[in-house]
Coordinates of N, CA, C and O and ligand atoms in Angstrom, one line a residue:
M1 N 21.7 -14.9 -15.2 CA 20.5 -14.5 -16.0 C 20.5 -13.0 -16.2 O 20.7 -12.3 -15.2
I2 N 20.4 -12.6 -17.4 CA 20.4 -11.2 -17.7 C 19.0 -10.6 -17.7 O 18.2 -11.0 -18.6
K3 N 18.7 -9.8 -16.8 CA 17.3 -9.3 -16.7 C 17.3 -8.0 -15.9 O 17.9 -8.0 -14.8
K4 N 16.8 -7.0 -16.4 CA 16.7 -5.7 -15.7 C 15.8 -6.0 -14.5 O 14.7 -6.6 -14.6
I5 N 16.2 -5.5 -13.3 CA 15.3 -5.6 -12.1 C 14.5 -4.4 -11.9 O 15.0 -3.3 -11.8
T6 N 13.2 -4.6 -12.0 CA 12.3 -3.5 -11.7 C 11.9 -3.6 -10.2 O 11.5 -4.6 -9.7
T7 N 12.1 -2.5 -9.5 CA 11.8 -2.4 -8.1 C 10.4 -1.8 -8.0 O 10.2 -0.6 -8.4
Y8 N 9.5 -2.5 -7.4 CA 8.1 -2.0 -7.2 C 8.1 -1.3 -5.8 O 8.7 -1.7 -4.9
K9 N 7.2 -0.3 -5.7 CA 7.1 0.5 -4.5 C 5.6 0.4 -4.1 O 4.7 0.4 -4.9
E10 N 5.4 0.4 -2.7 CA 4.1 0.5 -2.2 C 3.4 1.8 -2.6 O 4.1 2.8 -2.6
K11 N 2.2 1.7 -3.0 CA 1.4 2.9 -3.3 C 0.8 3.4 -2.0 O 0.4 2.6 -1.1
N12 N 0.7 4.7 -1.8 CA 0.0 5.3 -0.6 C -1.5 5.6 -0.9 O -1.7 6.2 -2.0
F13 N -2.3 5.1 -0.1 CA -3.8 5.3 -0.3 C -4.3 6.2 0.8 O -4.2 5.8 2.0
D14 N -4.7 7.4 0.4 CA -5.3 8.3 1.4 C -6.8 7.9 1.6 O -7.6 8.5 1.0
L15 N -7.0 7.0 2.6 CA -8.3 6.5 2.7 C -9.1 7.2 3.7 O -8.6 7.5 4.8
P16 N -10.4 7.4 3.4 CA -11.3 8.0 4.4 C -11.8 7.0 5.4 O -11.5 5.8 5.3
E17 N -12.5 7.5 6.4 CA -13.2 6.5 7.3 C -14.2 5.8 6.5 O -14.9 6.4 5.7
I18 N -14.3 4.5 6.6 CA -15.2 3.7 5.8 C -16.3 3.1 6.7 O -16.0 2.4 7.7
D19 N -17.5 3.4 6.3 CA -18.7 2.9 7.1 C -18.8 1.4 6.8 O -19.0 0.9 5.7
G20 N -18.6 0.6 7.9 CA -18.7 -0.9 7.8 C -17.4 -1.6 7.7 O -17.4 -2.8 7.7
I21 N -16.3 -0.9 7.5 CA -15.0 -1.5 7.4 C -14.1 -0.7 8.4 O -13.8 0.5 8.1
S22 N -13.6 -1.3 9.4 CA -12.9 -0.6 10.5 C -11.5 -0.1 10.1 O -10.9 -0.7 9.2
E23 N -11.0 0.9 10.8 CA -9.7 1.4 10.5 C -8.6 0.3 10.8 O -7.6 0.1 10.1
K24 N -8.9 -0.5 11.8 CA -8.0 -1.6 12.2 C -7.9 -2.6 11.0 O -6.9 -3.1 10.7
Q25 N -9.1 -2.9 10.5 CA -9.2 -3.9 9.4 C -8.4 -3.4 8.2 O -7.6 -4.1 7.6
I26 N -8.5 -2.1 7.9 CA -7.8 -1.5 6.7 C -6.3 -1.5 7.0 O -5.5 -1.8 6.1
K27 N -5.9 -1.2 8.3 CA -4.5 -1.1 8.6 C -3.9 -2.5 8.4 O -2.8 -2.7 7.9
V28 N -4.5 -3.6 9.0 CA -4.0 -4.9 8.8 C -3.9 -5.3 7.3 O -2.9 -5.9 6.9
H29 N -4.9 -4.9 6.6 CA -4.9 -5.3 5.2 C -3.9 -4.6 4.4 O -3.2 -5.2 3.5
L30 N -3.6 -3.3 4.7 CA -2.6 -2.6 4.0 C -1.2 -3.2 4.3 O -0.3 -3.2 3.4
G31 N -1.0 -3.7 5.5 CA 0.2 -4.4 5.8 C 0.4 -5.7 4.9 O 1.5 -6.0 4.5
L32 N -0.7 -6.4 4.7 CA -0.6 -7.5 3.8 C -0.3 -7.1 2.4 O 0.5 -7.8 1.7
Y33 N -0.9 -6.0 1.9 CA -0.5 -5.5 0.6 C 1.0 -5.2 0.5 O 1.6 -5.6 -0.5
A34 N 1.5 -4.6 1.5 CA 2.9 -4.3 1.5 C 3.8 -5.6 1.4 O 4.8 -5.6 0.7
G35 N 3.3 -6.7 1.9 CA 4.0 -7.9 1.8 C 4.0 -8.4 0.4 O 5.0 -9.0 -0.1
Y36 N 3.0 -8.2 -0.4 CA 3.0 -8.6 -1.8 C 4.0 -7.8 -2.6 O 4.7 -8.3 -3.4
V37 N 4.0 -6.5 -2.3 CA 5.0 -5.7 -3.0 C 6.4 -6.2 -2.7 O 7.3 -6.4 -3.6
A38 N 6.7 -6.5 -1.4 CA 8.0 -6.9 -1.0 C 8.4 -8.3 -1.7 O 9.5 -8.5 -2.1
H39 N 7.4 -9.1 -1.8 CA 7.6 -10.5 -2.4 C 7.8 -10.4 -3.9 O 8.6 -11.2 -4.4
V40 N 7.1 -9.5 -4.6 CA 7.4 -9.3 -6.0 C 8.9 -8.9 -6.2 O 9.6 -9.4 -7.0
N41 N 9.3 -8.0 -5.3 CA 10.7 -7.6 -5.4 C 11.7 -8.7 -5.1 O 12.7 -8.9 -5.7
K42 N 11.3 -9.5 -4.1 CA 12.2 -10.7 -3.7 C 12.3 -11.6 -4.9 O 13.4 -12.1 -5.2
I43 N 11.2 -11.9 -5.5 CA 11.2 -12.8 -6.6 C 12.0 -12.3 -7.8 O 12.8 -13.0 -8.3
N44 N 11.9 -11.0 -8.1 CA 12.7 -10.5 -9.2 C 14.1 -10.5 -8.9 O 15.0 -10.8 -9.8
N45 N 14.5 -10.3 -7.6 CA 15.9 -10.3 -7.3 C 16.4 -11.7 -7.3 O 17.6 -12.0 -7.7
F46 N 15.6 -12.7 -6.9 CA 16.0 -14.1 -6.9 C 16.3 -14.6 -8.3 O 17.3 -15.2 -8.7
I47 N 15.3 -14.2 -9.2 CA 15.4 -14.7 -10.6 C 16.7 -14.0 -11.2 O 17.4 -14.7 -11.9
A48 N 16.9 -12.8 -10.9 CA 18.0 -12.1 -11.5 C 19.4 -12.6 -11.0 O 20.4 -12.6 -11.7
S49 N 19.4 -13.2 -9.8 CA 20.6 -13.7 -9.3 C 20.9 -15.1 -9.6 O 21.9 -15.7 -9.3
T50 N 19.9 -15.8 -10.3 CA 20.1 -17.2 -10.7 C 20.8 -17.3 -12.0 O 20.3 -17.1 -13.1
E51 N 22.1 -17.6 -11.9 CA 22.9 -17.7 -13.1 C 23.3 -19.1 -13.5 O 23.6 -19.4 -14.6
D52 N 23.3 -20.0 -12.5 CA 23.7 -21.4 -12.7 C 22.5 -22.1 -13.3 O 21.4 -22.1 -12.8
G53 N 22.8 -22.8 -14.5 CA 21.7 -23.6 -15.1 C 21.1 -24.6 -14.2 O 20.0 -25.0 -14.3
D54 N 21.9 -25.2 -13.2 CA 21.4 -26.2 -12.3 C 20.3 -25.6 -11.4 O 19.6 -26.3 -10.8
Q55 N 20.3 -24.3 -11.3 CA 19.3 -23.7 -10.4 C 18.0 -23.3 -11.2 O 17.1 -22.6 -10.7
M56 N 17.9 -23.7 -12.5 CA 16.7 -23.3 -13.2 C 15.5 -23.9 -12.7 O 14.4 -23.4 -12.8
Y57 N 15.6 -25.1 -12.0 CA 14.3 -25.6 -11.4 C 13.7 -24.7 -10.4 O 12.6 -24.2 -10.6
P58 N 14.4 -24.3 -9.3 CA 13.8 -23.3 -8.4 C 13.5 -22.0 -9.1 O 12.5 -21.4 -8.8
A59 N 14.3 -21.6 -10.1 CA 14.0 -20.4 -10.8 C 12.7 -20.5 -11.6 O 11.8 -19.6 -11.5
S60 N 12.5 -21.6 -12.2 CA 11.2 -21.8 -13.0 C 10.0 -21.8 -12.1 O 9.0 -21.3 -12.4
E61 N 10.2 -22.4 -10.9 CA 9.1 -22.4 -9.9 C 8.8 -21.0 -9.4 O 7.7 -20.6 -9.2
T62 N 9.9 -20.2 -9.4 CA 9.7 -18.8 -9.0 C 9.0 -18.0 -10.0 O 8.2 -17.1 -9.7
F63 N 9.3 -18.3 -11.3 CA 8.5 -17.6 -12.4 C 7.0 -17.9 -12.2 O 6.2 -17.1 -12.4
R64 N 6.7 -19.2 -11.8 CA 5.3 -19.5 -11.6 C 4.7 -18.7 -10.5 O 3.6 -18.3 -10.5
R65 N 5.5 -18.6 -9.4 CA 5.0 -17.9 -8.3 C 4.8 -16.4 -8.5 O 4.1 -15.7 -7.8
F66 N 5.5 -15.9 -9.5 CA 5.4 -14.4 -9.8 C 4.0 -14.0 -10.0 O 3.6 -12.9 -9.5
G67 N 3.2 -14.8 -10.7 CA 1.8 -14.4 -11.0 C 1.0 -14.2 -9.7 O 0.1 -13.3 -9.6
F68 N 1.3 -15.1 -8.7 CA 0.6 -15.0 -7.4 C 0.9 -13.6 -6.7 O 0.0 -12.9 -6.3
E69 N 2.2 -13.4 -6.6 CA 2.6 -12.2 -5.9 C 2.3 -10.9 -6.6 O 1.8 -9.9 -6.1
Y70 N 2.5 -10.9 -8.0 CA 2.3 -9.7 -8.7 C 0.8 -9.3 -8.8 O 0.4 -8.2 -8.5
N71 N 0.0 -10.3 -9.0 CA -1.5 -10.0 -9.0 C -2.0 -9.7 -7.6 O -2.9 -8.9 -7.5
G72 N -1.3 -10.3 -6.6 CA -1.7 -9.9 -5.2 C -1.4 -8.5 -5.0 O -2.2 -7.8 -4.3
M73 N -0.3 -8.0 -5.5 CA 0.0 -6.6 -5.4 C -1.0 -5.7 -6.2 O -1.6 -4.8 -5.6
R74 N -1.1 -6.0 -7.5 CA -2.0 -5.1 -8.3 C -3.5 -5.2 -7.9 O -4.2 -4.2 -8.0
N75 N -4.0 -6.4 -7.6 CA -5.4 -6.5 -7.2 C -5.6 -5.6 -6.0 O -6.7 -4.9 -5.9
H76 N -4.7 -5.6 -5.0 CA -4.9 -4.8 -3.8 C -4.9 -3.3 -4.2 O -5.6 -2.5 -3.6
E77 N -4.1 -2.9 -5.2 CA -4.1 -1.5 -5.6 C -5.4 -1.1 -6.2 O -5.9 0.0 -6.0
H78 N -6.0 -2.0 -7.0 CA -7.4 -1.7 -7.5 C -8.3 -1.6 -6.3 O -9.2 -0.8 -6.3
Y79 N -8.2 -2.5 -5.4 CA -9.1 -2.6 -4.3 C -9.1 -1.3 -3.4 O -10.1 -0.7 -3.2
F80 N -7.9 -1.0 -3.0 CA -7.8 0.2 -2.1 C -8.0 1.5 -3.0 O -8.5 2.5 -2.5
G81 N -7.5 1.5 -4.2 CA -7.6 2.7 -5.0 C -9.1 3.1 -5.2 O -9.3 4.3 -5.3
A82 N -10.0 2.2 -5.3 CA -11.4 2.5 -5.5 C -12.0 3.1 -4.3 O -13.1 3.7 -4.4
L83 N -11.3 3.1 -3.2 CA -11.9 3.7 -1.9 C -11.4 5.2 -1.7 O -12.0 5.9 -0.9
V84 N -10.3 5.5 -2.4 CA -9.8 6.9 -2.2 C -10.8 7.9 -2.6 O -11.4 7.8 -3.7
G85 N -10.9 9.0 -1.8 CA -11.8 10.1 -2.1 C -13.2 9.9 -1.5 O -14.1 10.8 -1.7
G86 N -13.5 8.7 -1.0 CA -14.8 8.4 -0.4 C -15.8 8.1 -1.4 O -15.6 8.2 -2.6
P87 N -17.0 7.6 -0.9 CA -18.0 7.1 -1.8 C -18.6 8.2 -2.7 O -18.9 9.3 -2.3
K88 N -18.7 7.8 -4.0 CA -19.3 8.7 -5.0 C -20.0 7.9 -6.0 O -19.5 6.9 -6.5
E89 N -21.2 8.3 -6.3 CA -22.0 7.6 -7.3 C -21.4 7.8 -8.7 O -20.7 8.7 -9.0
I90 N -21.8 6.8 -9.6 CA -21.2 6.9 -10.9 C -22.0 7.9 -11.7 O -23.2 8.1 -11.6
K91 N -21.2 8.7 -12.5 CA -21.9 9.8 -13.3 C -22.2 9.2 -14.7 O -21.8 8.1 -15.0
D92 N -23.0 9.9 -15.4 CA -23.2 9.5 -16.8 C -21.9 9.3 -17.5 O -21.1 10.3 -17.6
S93 N -21.7 8.2 -18.0 CA -20.4 7.9 -18.7 C -20.6 6.6 -19.5 O -21.6 5.9 -19.4
K94 N -19.5 6.3 -20.2 CA -19.6 5.0 -21.0 C -19.6 3.8 -20.1 O -20.3 2.9 -20.3
L95 N -18.9 3.9 -18.9 CA -18.9 2.8 -18.0 C -20.3 2.6 -17.5 O -20.8 1.4 -17.4
K96 N -21.0 3.6 -17.1 CA -22.3 3.5 -16.6 C -23.2 2.9 -17.6 O -24.0 2.0 -17.4
Q97 N -23.1 3.4 -18.9 CA -23.9 2.8 -20.0 C -23.7 1.3 -20.1 O -24.6 0.6 -20.3
L98 N -22.4 0.9 -20.1 CA -22.1 -0.5 -20.3 C -22.6 -1.3 -19.2 O -23.1 -2.5 -19.4
I99 N -22.5 -0.8 -18.0 CA -23.0 -1.6 -16.8 C -24.5 -1.8 -16.9 O -25.0 -2.8 -16.7
E100 N -25.2 -0.7 -17.3 CA -26.6 -0.7 -17.4 C -27.1 -1.6 -18.6 O -28.1 -2.3 -18.5
T101 N -26.2 -1.7 -19.6 CA -26.6 -2.6 -20.7 C -26.4 -4.0 -20.3 O -27.2 -4.9 -20.6
S102 N -25.3 -4.3 -19.6 CA -25.0 -5.7 -19.2 C -25.8 -6.2 -18.1 O -26.2 -7.4 -18.1
F103 N -26.2 -5.3 -17.1 CA -26.8 -5.8 -15.9 C -28.2 -5.1 -15.6 O -28.7 -5.1 -14.5
Q104 N -28.6 -4.3 -16.6 CA -29.9 -3.6 -16.5 C -29.8 -2.3 -15.7 O -30.4 -1.3 -16.0
S105 N -29.0 -2.4 -14.6 CA -28.8 -1.2 -13.8 C -27.6 -1.4 -12.9 O -27.1 -2.5 -12.8
M106 N -27.2 -0.3 -12.2 CA -26.1 -0.4 -11.2 C -26.5 -1.4 -10.1 O -25.7 -2.2 -9.7
D107 N -27.7 -1.3 -9.7 CA -28.2 -2.2 -8.6 C -28.2 -3.6 -9.1 O -27.9 -4.5 -8.3
G108 N -28.5 -3.8 -10.4 CA -28.5 -5.2 -10.9 C -27.1 -5.7 -10.9 O -26.9 -6.9 -10.6
C109 N -26.1 -4.9 -11.2 CA -24.7 -5.3 -11.2 C -24.3 -5.7 -9.8 O -23.7 -6.7 -9.5
K110 N -24.7 -4.8 -8.8 CA -24.3 -5.0 -7.4 C -25.0 -6.3 -6.9 O -24.4 -7.1 -6.1
D111 N -26.2 -6.6 -7.3 CA -26.9 -7.8 -6.9 C -26.1 -9.0 -7.4 O -26.0 -10.0 -6.7
I112 N -25.6 -9.0 -8.6 CA -24.9 -10.1 -9.2 C -23.6 -10.3 -8.4 O -23.2 -11.4 -8.0
I113 N -22.9 -9.2 -8.1 CA -21.7 -9.3 -7.3 C -22.0 -9.9 -5.9 O -21.2 -10.8 -5.5
K114 N -23.1 -9.6 -5.3 CA -23.4 -10.2 -4.0 C -23.8 -11.6 -4.2 O -23.4 -12.4 -3.3
K115 N -24.4 -12.0 -5.3 CA -24.7 -13.4 -5.5 C -23.4 -14.2 -5.7 O -23.3 -15.4 -5.2
I116 N -22.4 -13.6 -6.4 CA -21.1 -14.3 -6.6 C -20.5 -14.5 -5.2 O -20.0 -15.6 -4.9
A117 N -20.5 -13.4 -4.4 CA -19.9 -13.5 -3.1 C -20.6 -14.5 -2.2 O -19.9 -15.3 -1.5
K118 N -21.9 -14.6 -2.3 CA -22.6 -15.5 -1.4 C -22.3 -17.0 -1.8 O -22.2 -17.8 -0.9
N119 N -22.0 -17.2 -3.0 CA -21.8 -18.6 -3.5 C -20.3 -19.0 -3.6 O -20.0 -20.1 -4.0
M120 N -19.4 -18.0 -3.3 CA -18.0 -18.3 -3.3 C -17.7 -19.3 -2.2 O -17.9 -19.1 -1.1
R121 N -17.1 -20.4 -2.6 CA -16.5 -21.4 -1.6 C -15.0 -21.3 -1.8 O -14.5 -21.8 -2.8
G122 N -14.4 -20.7 -0.8 CA -12.9 -20.5 -1.0 C -12.7 -19.0 -1.2 O -13.6 -18.2 -1.4
S123 N -11.5 -18.6 -1.1 CA -11.1 -17.2 -1.2 C -10.8 -16.8 -2.6 O -10.7 -17.6 -3.5
G124 N -10.5 -15.5 -2.7 CA -10.2 -15.0 -4.0 C -10.7 -13.6 -4.2 O -10.8 -12.8 -3.2
W125 N -11.0 -13.2 -5.4 CA -11.4 -11.9 -5.8 C -12.7 -11.9 -6.7 O -12.7 -12.8 -7.6
I126 N -13.6 -11.0 -6.5 CA -14.6 -10.8 -7.5 C -14.1 -9.6 -8.3 O -13.8 -8.5 -7.8
M127 N -13.9 -9.9 -9.6 CA -13.3 -8.9 -10.5 C -14.3 -8.4 -11.5 O -15.1 -9.2 -12.0
M128 N -14.2 -7.1 -11.8 CA -15.0 -6.5 -12.9 C -13.9 -6.1 -13.9 O -13.0 -5.4 -13.6
H129 N -14.2 -6.6 -15.1 CA -13.2 -6.3 -16.2 C -13.9 -5.6 -17.4 O -15.2 -5.8 -17.6
Y130 N -13.1 -5.0 -18.2 CA -13.6 -4.4 -19.5 C -13.0 -5.3 -20.6 O -11.8 -5.4 -20.6
D131 N -13.9 -5.8 -21.5 CA -13.4 -6.5 -22.7 C -13.5 -5.5 -23.8 O -14.6 -5.3 -24.4
K132 N -12.3 -5.0 -24.2 CA -12.3 -4.0 -25.3 C -12.7 -4.6 -26.6 O -13.3 -3.9 -27.5
Q133 N -12.4 -5.9 -26.8 CA -12.7 -6.5 -28.1 C -14.2 -6.7 -28.3 O -14.7 -6.7 -29.5
T134 N -15.0 -6.8 -27.2 CA -16.4 -7.0 -27.4 C -17.2 -5.8 -26.8 O -18.4 -5.8 -26.8
D135 N -16.5 -4.8 -26.2 CA -17.1 -3.7 -25.6 C -18.1 -4.1 -24.5 O -19.2 -3.7 -24.6
D136 N -17.6 -4.9 -23.6 CA -18.5 -5.6 -22.7 C -17.9 -5.5 -21.3 O -16.6 -5.5 -21.1
I137 N -18.7 -5.6 -20.3 CA -18.3 -5.6 -18.9 C -18.4 -7.1 -18.4 O -19.5 -7.7 -18.6
I138 N -17.4 -7.6 -17.8 CA -17.4 -9.0 -17.4 C -17.1 -9.1 -15.9 O -16.1 -8.4 -15.4
L139 N -17.9 -9.9 -15.1 CA -17.6 -10.2 -13.7 C -17.1 -11.6 -13.7 O -17.6 -12.5 -14.3
N140 N -16.0 -11.8 -12.9 CA -15.6 -13.2 -12.7 C -14.9 -13.4 -11.3 O -14.6 -12.4 -10.6
W141 N -14.7 -14.6 -10.9 CA -14.1 -14.9 -9.6 C -12.7 -15.4 -9.9 O -12.5 -16.4 -10.7
V142 N -11.7 -14.7 -9.3 CA -10.3 -15.1 -9.4 C -9.9 -15.8 -8.1 O -10.1 -15.3 -7.1
T143 N -9.5 -17.0 -8.2 CA -9.0 -17.8 -7.1 C -7.6 -17.4 -6.7 O -6.8 -17.2 -7.6
N144 N -7.3 -17.4 -5.4 CA -6.0 -16.8 -4.9 C -5.9 -15.4 -5.5 O -6.8 -14.6 -5.4
H145 N -4.9 -15.2 -6.3 CA -4.8 -13.9 -6.9 C -4.6 -14.0 -8.4 O -4.8 -13.1 -9.2
E146 N -4.4 -15.3 -8.9 CA -3.9 -15.4 -10.3 C -4.7 -16.5 -11.0 O -4.7 -16.5 -12.3
V147 N -5.4 -17.4 -10.3 CA -6.1 -18.5 -11.0 C -7.4 -18.0 -11.5 O -8.3 -17.6 -10.7
G148 N -7.6 -17.9 -12.8 CA -8.8 -17.3 -13.4 C -8.6 -15.9 -13.9 O -9.6 -15.3 -14.3
Q149 N -7.4 -15.4 -13.8 CA -7.2 -14.0 -14.4 C -7.4 -14.1 -15.9 O -7.0 -15.1 -16.5
T150 N -7.9 -13.1 -16.4 CA -8.4 -13.1 -17.8 C -7.4 -12.3 -18.7 O -7.4 -11.1 -18.5
T151 N -6.8 -13.0 -19.6 CA -5.8 -12.3 -20.5 C -6.5 -11.3 -21.3 O -7.6 -11.5 -21.9
A152 N -5.9 -10.1 -21.4 CA -6.3 -9.0 -22.3 C -7.6 -8.3 -21.8 O -8.0 -7.3 -22.4
L153 N -8.1 -8.7 -20.7 CA -9.2 -7.9 -20.1 C -8.7 -6.8 -19.2 O -7.7 -7.1 -18.5
Q154 N -9.3 -5.7 -19.1 CA -8.8 -4.6 -18.3 C -9.5 -4.6 -17.0 O -10.8 -4.5 -16.9
P155 N -8.8 -4.6 -15.9 CA -9.5 -4.7 -14.5 C -10.1 -3.3 -14.2 O -9.4 -2.3 -14.3
I156 N -11.3 -3.3 -13.8 CA -12.0 -2.1 -13.4 C -12.2 -2.1 -11.9 O -11.9 -1.1 -11.2
L157 N -12.6 -3.2 -11.3 CA -12.8 -3.3 -9.9 C -12.2 -4.7 -9.4 O -12.2 -5.7 -10.2
A158 N -11.7 -4.7 -8.2 CA -11.2 -5.9 -7.6 C -11.7 -6.0 -6.2 O -11.2 -5.2 -5.3
I159 N -12.6 -6.8 -5.9 CA -13.2 -6.9 -4.5 C -12.6 -8.1 -3.8 O -12.8 -9.3 -4.2
D160 N -11.9 -7.8 -2.8 CA -11.1 -8.8 -2.1 C -12.0 -9.7 -1.3 O -12.7 -9.2 -0.4
M161 N -12.0 -11.0 -1.6 CA -12.8 -12.0 -0.8 C -12.0 -12.9 0.0 O -12.5 -14.0 0.4
W162 N -10.7 -12.6 0.1 CA -9.9 -13.4 1.1 C -10.5 -13.0 2.5 O -10.8 -11.9 2.8
E163 N -10.4 -14.0 3.4 CA -10.9 -13.8 4.7 C -10.2 -12.6 5.4 O -10.8 -11.9 6.2
H164 N -8.9 -12.5 5.1 CA -8.1 -11.4 5.8 C -8.7 -10.0 5.5 O -8.4 -9.1 6.2
A165 N -9.5 -9.9 4.4 CA -10.1 -8.6 4.0 C -11.2 -8.2 5.0 O -11.5 -7.0 5.0
Y166 N -11.8 -9.1 5.7 CA -13.0 -8.7 6.5 C -13.0 -9.4 7.9 O -13.8 -9.0 8.7
M167 N -12.1 -10.3 8.2 CA -12.3 -11.0 9.5 C -11.9 -10.3 10.7 O -12.2 -10.8 11.8
V168 N -11.3 -9.1 10.6 CA -11.2 -8.2 11.8 C -12.6 -7.8 12.2 O -12.9 -7.6 13.4
D169 N -13.5 -7.6 11.2 CA -14.8 -7.0 11.5 C -15.9 -8.0 11.4 O -17.0 -7.8 12.1
Y170 N -15.8 -9.0 10.6 CA -16.9 -9.9 10.3 C -16.5 -11.4 10.4 O -15.4 -11.7 10.0
L171 N -17.5 -12.2 10.8 CA -17.3 -13.7 10.7 C -17.5 -14.0 9.2 O -18.2 -13.3 8.5
P172 N -17.0 -15.2 8.8 CA -17.2 -15.6 7.4 C -18.7 -15.7 7.0 O -19.1 -15.3 5.9
S173 N -19.5 -16.0 8.0 CA -21.0 -16.2 7.7 C -21.6 -14.8 7.4 O -22.7 -14.7 6.9
D174 N -20.9 -13.7 7.8 CA -21.4 -12.4 7.6 C -20.7 -11.6 6.5 O -20.7 -10.4 6.4
K175 N -20.0 -12.4 5.6 CA -19.2 -11.7 4.6 C -20.0 -10.8 3.7 O -19.4 -9.9 3.1
L176 N -21.3 -11.1 3.5 CA -22.1 -10.2 2.6 C -22.2 -8.8 3.2 O -22.4 -7.8 2.5
K177 N -22.1 -8.7 4.5 CA -22.2 -7.4 5.1 C -20.9 -6.6 4.7 O -21.0 -5.4 4.5
Y178 N -19.8 -7.3 4.7 CA -18.5 -6.7 4.3 C -18.6 -6.3 2.8 O -18.2 -5.1 2.4
V179 N -19.2 -7.1 2.0 CA -19.3 -6.8 0.5 C -20.2 -5.6 0.3 O -19.9 -4.7 -0.4
D180 N -21.3 -5.6 1.1 CA -22.2 -4.4 1.0 C -21.5 -3.1 1.4 O -21.6 -2.1 0.8
A181 N -20.7 -3.2 2.5 CA -20.0 -2.0 3.0 C -19.0 -1.6 1.9 O -18.8 -0.4 1.6
Y182 N -18.3 -2.5 1.3 CA -17.3 -2.1 0.2 C -18.0 -1.5 -0.9 O -17.5 -0.5 -1.4
L183 N -19.1 -2.1 -1.4 CA -19.8 -1.6 -2.6 C -20.3 -0.1 -2.3 O -20.2 0.7 -3.2
K184 N -20.7 0.1 -1.1 CA -21.2 1.5 -0.7 C -20.0 2.5 -0.6 O -20.3 3.7 -0.7
A185 N -18.8 2.0 -0.4 CA -17.7 2.9 -0.2 C -16.9 3.2 -1.5 O -16.0 4.0 -1.5
I186 N -17.3 2.6 -2.6 CA -16.6 2.8 -3.8 C -16.8 4.2 -4.4 O -17.9 4.8 -4.4
N187 N -15.7 4.8 -4.8 CA -15.7 6.1 -5.5 C -15.7 5.8 -7.0 O -14.7 5.5 -7.6
W188 N -17.0 5.8 -7.5 CA -17.2 5.4 -8.9 C -16.6 6.5 -9.9 O -16.4 6.2 -11.0
E189 N -16.3 7.7 -9.4 CA -15.7 8.7 -10.3 C -14.3 8.2 -10.6 O -13.8 8.3 -11.7
T190 N -13.6 7.8 -9.6 CA -12.2 7.3 -9.8 C -12.2 6.0 -10.6 O -11.4 5.9 -11.5
V191 N -13.1 5.2 -10.3 CA -13.2 3.9 -11.1 C -13.5 4.2 -12.6 O -12.9 3.6 -13.5
S192 N -14.4 5.2 -12.8 CA -14.7 5.6 -14.2 C -13.5 6.2 -14.9 O -13.3 5.9 -16.1
E193 N -12.8 7.0 -14.2 CA -11.5 7.5 -14.8 C -10.6 6.4 -15.2 O -10.0 6.5 -16.3
K194 N -10.5 5.4 -14.4 CA -9.6 4.3 -14.7 C -10.1 3.6 -16.0 O -9.4 3.3 -16.9
F195 N -11.4 3.4 -16.0 CA -12.1 2.8 -17.2 C -11.8 3.6 -18.4 O -11.4 3.0 -19.5
D196 N -12.0 4.9 -18.3 CA -11.7 5.8 -19.5 C -10.3 5.7 -20.0 O -10.1 5.8 -21.2
S197 N -9.4 5.4 -19.1 CA -8.0 5.3 -19.5 C -7.8 4.1 -20.4 O -6.8 4.0 -21.2
Y198 N -8.7 3.1 -20.4 CA -8.5 1.9 -21.2 C -9.1 2.1 -22.6 O -8.9 1.3 -23.5
L199 N -9.8 3.3 -22.8 CA -10.4 3.4 -24.1 C -9.5 3.9 -25.2 O -9.8 3.8 -26.4
N200 N -8.4 4.5 -24.8 CA -7.5 5.0 -25.9 C -6.6 4.0 -26.4 O -6.3 3.0 -25.8
Ligands
LIG1 FE1 -6.3 -8.8 0.6

């Protein structure tokens, strides 16, 4: 099979101390993120090495698997990236305006995120996206890393709701404490800059 192999590299996140999410939890979680990067590369190498038509069945299953590993990698980059620089409130910006239009206020938005978290049965991600076509902010639940991903929407936030994201610190019954800690730790200036990059 002729295909250029893109090799992905782990991103480094210079993370501050996070109130409510321990250093050990973050360290374990970053290790899992590294695993997704490694598996994206393994999949790409496997696909590129599959030349025999008889091997197309495992290759096609590997194509299917790609979405799991790739989104696992990228979702974690949104997750950790939003924590770099420490907590910062959102400034007056288009993102702030859209959130306030969609959810009445930042607190209203956070309340809905917490309600989604409270009612999630199973793991996955709470995603915040920008829909450029309708100029709207959308929250949704992505199962695993890829089921429920929304084509053409731009990811703004990815809140990891897999148990591995919080079980060093919290029992599943206390997962809302973890969500609250994450929401308080977000650097909204960084998040807004990412949002702005989608406007061009
Ligand atoms: Fe995770």
